[in-house]
PDB file of C-alpha atoms in Angstrom:
ATOM      1  CA  UNK A 173       2.782  -9.651  11.883  1.00  0.00           C
ATOM      2  CA  UNK A 174       5.783  -8.134  13.600  1.00  0.00           C
ATOM      3  CA  UNK A 175       7.213  -5.703  12.540  1.00  0.00           C
ATOM      4  CA  UNK A 176      10.515  -6.410  11.494  1.00  0.00           C
ATOM      5  CA  UNK A 177       8.836  -9.301   9.286  1.00  0.00           C
ATOM      6  CA  UNK A 178       6.341  -6.566   7.960  1.00  0.00           C
ATOM      7  CA  UNK A 179       9.685  -4.774   7.358  1.00  0.00           C
ATOM      8  CA  UNK A 180      10.900  -8.036   5.388  1.00  0.00           C
ATOM      9  CA  UNK A 181       8.729  -7.872   3.458  1.00  0.00           C
ATOM     10  CA  UNK A 182       8.257  -4.408   2.079  1.00  0.00           C
ATOM     11  CA  UNK A 183      11.616  -4.524   1.628  1.00  0.00           C
ATOM     12  CA  UNK A 184      11.421  -7.622  -1.104  1.00  0.00           C
ATOM     13  CA  UNK A 185       8.099  -5.455  -2.805  1.00  0.00           C
ATOM     14  CA  UNK A 186      10.046  -2.018  -3.006  1.00  0.00           C
ATOM     15  CA  UNK A 187      12.965  -4.220  -4.406  1.00  0.00           C
ATOM     16  CA  UNK A 188      11.227  -5.980  -7.102  1.00  0.00           C
ATOM     17  CA  UNK A 189      10.046  -2.416  -7.731  1.00  0.00           C
ATOM     18  CA  UNK A 190      13.124  -1.284  -7.878  1.00  0.00           C
ATOM     19  CA  UNK A 191      14.041  -3.934 -10.010  1.00  0.00           C
ATOM     20  CA  UNK A 192      10.631  -2.923 -12.782  1.00  0.00           C
ATOM     21  CA  UNK A 193      10.725  -5.079 -16.380  1.00  0.00           C
ATOM     22  CA  UNK A 194       6.367  -5.058 -15.295  1.00  0.00           C
ATOM     23  CA  UNK A 195       4.674  -5.974 -19.103  1.00  0.00           C
ATOM     24  CA  UNK A 196       1.328  -5.468 -19.300  1.00  0.00           C
ATOM     25  CA  UNK A 197      -1.314  -6.995 -16.954  1.00  0.00           C
ATOM     26  CA  UNK A 198      -3.842  -9.247 -17.581  1.00  0.00           C
ATOM     27  CA  UNK A 199      -7.075  -7.452 -18.861  1.00  0.00           C
ATOM     28  CA  UNK A 200      -9.517  -6.552 -15.799  1.00  0.00           C
ATOM     29  CA  UNK A 201      -6.087  -7.152 -13.398  1.00  0.00           C
ATOM     30  CA  UNK A 202      -4.092  -4.251 -11.960  1.00  0.00           C
ATOM     31  CA  UNK A 203      -1.119  -3.073 -13.270  1.00  0.00           C
ATOM     32  CA  UNK A 204       2.375  -2.249 -11.135  1.00  0.00           C
ATOM     33  CA  UNK A 205       1.557   1.007 -10.596  1.00  0.00           C
ATOM     34  CA  UNK A 206      -2.097   0.352  -9.148  1.00  0.00           C
ATOM     35  CA  UNK A 207      -0.617  -2.319  -7.121  1.00  0.00           C
ATOM     36  CA  UNK A 208       2.083  -0.529  -5.770  1.00  0.00           C
ATOM     37  CA  UNK A 209      -0.544   2.307  -5.447  1.00  0.00           C
ATOM     38  CA  UNK A 210      -2.634   0.444  -3.835  1.00  0.00           C
ATOM     39  CA  UNK A 211      -0.732  -0.504  -0.875  1.00  0.00           C
ATOM     40  CA  UNK A 212      -0.034   2.117   0.108  1.00  0.00           C
ATOM     41  CA  UNK A 213      -3.336   3.883   0.242  1.00  0.00           C
ATOM     42  CA  UNK A 214      -3.672  -0.212   1.858  1.00  0.00           C
ATOM     43  CA  UNK A 215      -1.217   0.989   4.491  1.00  0.00           C
ATOM     44  CA  UNK A 216      -2.529   4.709   5.091  1.00  0.00           C
ATOM     45  CA  UNK A 217      -5.834   2.822   6.016  1.00  0.00           C
ATOM     46  CA  UNK A 218      -3.825   1.079   8.028  1.00  0.00           C
ATOM     47  CA  UNK A 219      -2.374   3.139  10.416  1.00  0.00           C
ATOM     48  CA  UNK A 220      -5.331   5.424  10.941  1.00  0.00           C
ATOM     49  CA  UNK A 221      -6.312   2.971  12.243  1.00  0.00           C
ATOM     50  CA  UNK A 222      -3.395   1.860  14.348  1.00  0.00           C
ATOM     51  CA  UNK A 223      -3.507   5.056  16.032  1.00  0.00           C
ATOM     52  CA  UNK A 224      -6.871   4.697  16.714  1.00  0.00           C
ATOM     53  CA  UNK A 225      -6.509   1.766  18.232  1.00  0.00           C
ATOM     54  CA  UNK A 226      -3.616   2.885  20.681  1.00  0.00           C
ATOM     55  CA  UNK A 227      -4.883   5.908  21.401  1.00  0.00           C
ATOM     56  CA  UNK A 228      -7.991   3.997  23.163  1.00  0.00           C
ATOM     57  CA  UNK A 229     -10.769   5.242  20.816  1.00  0.00           C
ATOM     58  CA  UNK A 230     -12.657   1.627  19.245  1.00  0.00           C
ATOM     59  CA  UNK A 231     -12.205   2.008  15.878  1.00  0.00           C
ATOM     60  CA  UNK A 232     -13.008  -1.037  13.486  1.00  0.00           C
ATOM     61  CA  UNK A 233     -10.820  -1.325   9.566  1.00  0.00           C
ATOM     62  CA  UNK A 234     -12.441  -3.466   6.903  1.00  0.00           C
ATOM     63  CA  UNK A 235     -11.129  -3.964   3.663  1.00  0.00           C
ATOM     64  CA  UNK A 236     -12.445  -3.801   1.402  1.00  0.00           C
ATOM     65  CA  UNK A 237     -11.956  -6.321  -0.838  1.00  0.00           C
ATOM     66  CA  UNK A 238      -9.986  -3.706  -3.329  1.00  0.00           C
ATOM     67  CA  UNK A 239      -9.921  -0.064  -3.292  1.00  0.00           C
ATOM     68  CA  UNK A 240     -11.498   1.382  -5.782  1.00  0.00           C
ATOM     69  CA  UNK A 241      -9.474   1.895  -9.316  1.00  0.00           C
ATOM     70  CA  UNK A 242     -10.540   5.445  -9.571  1.00  0.00           C
ATOM     71  CA  UNK A 243      -8.310   6.004  -6.530  1.00  0.00           C
ATOM     72  CA  UNK A 244      -6.439   3.546  -7.460  1.00  0.00           C
ATOM     73  CA  UNK A 245      -5.759   5.391 -10.686  1.00  0.00           C
ATOM     74  CA  UNK A 246      -5.591   8.663  -8.975  1.00  0.00           C
ATOM     75  CA  UNK A 247      -2.962   8.187  -6.934  1.00  0.00           C
ATOM     76  CA  UNK A 248      -0.618   6.017  -9.825  1.00  0.00           C
ATOM     77  CA  UNK A 249      -1.043   9.891 -11.398  1.00  0.00           C
ATOM     78  CA  UNK A 250      -0.704  12.156  -9.169  1.00  0.00           C
ATOM     79  CA  UNK A 251       2.472  10.185  -8.215  1.00  0.00           C
ATOM     80  CA  UNK A 252       4.198  10.003 -12.344  1.00  0.00           C
ATOM     81  CA  UNK A 253       4.108   6.424 -11.788  1.00  0.00           C
ATOM     82  CA  UNK A 254       6.238   3.595  -9.704  1.00  0.00           C
ATOM     83  CA  UNK A 255       9.586   5.119  -9.115  1.00  0.00           C
ATOM     84  CA  UNK A 256       6.967   8.416  -7.523  1.00  0.00           C
ATOM     85  CA  UNK A 257       5.047   5.476  -5.847  1.00  0.00           C
ATOM     86  CA  UNK A 258       7.894   3.683  -4.762  1.00  0.00           C
ATOM     87  CA  UNK A 259       8.643   6.597  -2.716  1.00  0.00           C
ATOM     88  CA  UNK A 260       4.812   6.686  -1.395  1.00  0.00           C
ATOM     89  CA  UNK A 261       5.063   2.884  -0.394  1.00  0.00           C
ATOM     90  CA  UNK A 262       8.411   3.529   1.754  1.00  0.00           C
ATOM     91  CA  UNK A 263       7.246   6.607   3.558  1.00  0.00           C
ATOM     92  CA  UNK A 264       3.354   4.542   4.698  1.00  0.00           C
ATOM     93  CA  UNK A 265       5.155   1.056   5.258  1.00  0.00           C
ATOM     94  CA  UNK A 266       7.646   2.803   7.336  1.00  0.00           C
ATOM     95  CA  UNK A 267       4.893   5.059   9.339  1.00  0.00           C
ATOM     96  CA  UNK A 268       3.607   1.696   9.281  1.00  0.00           C
ATOM     97  CA  UNK A 269       6.055  -0.406  11.032  1.00  0.00           C
ATOM     98  CA  UNK A 270       7.092   2.264  12.988  1.00  0.00           C
ATOM     99  CA  UNK A 271       3.132   1.662  14.950  1.00  0.00           C
TER     100      UNK A 271
END
């Protein structure tokens, strides 16, 4: 996906986050906060992989199906909910798009 399209996709996601109004998730599903934390964590993994590839290193990126819920919950707690997570996602997505 080209950078402009990727940035546009992130802008759409962040506009939804900013609009808010999310209810509780169905049982065994991620909350809005957990989803944004997952996206930001995944961005960091993709940034590391992209930087390694650009530097000429053989690097394998594996999508582990999902990031483990304790890691996602830790990010939610660290960034204090959707506002903090949206700030984190803006930063991680900006790094990824710049690469």
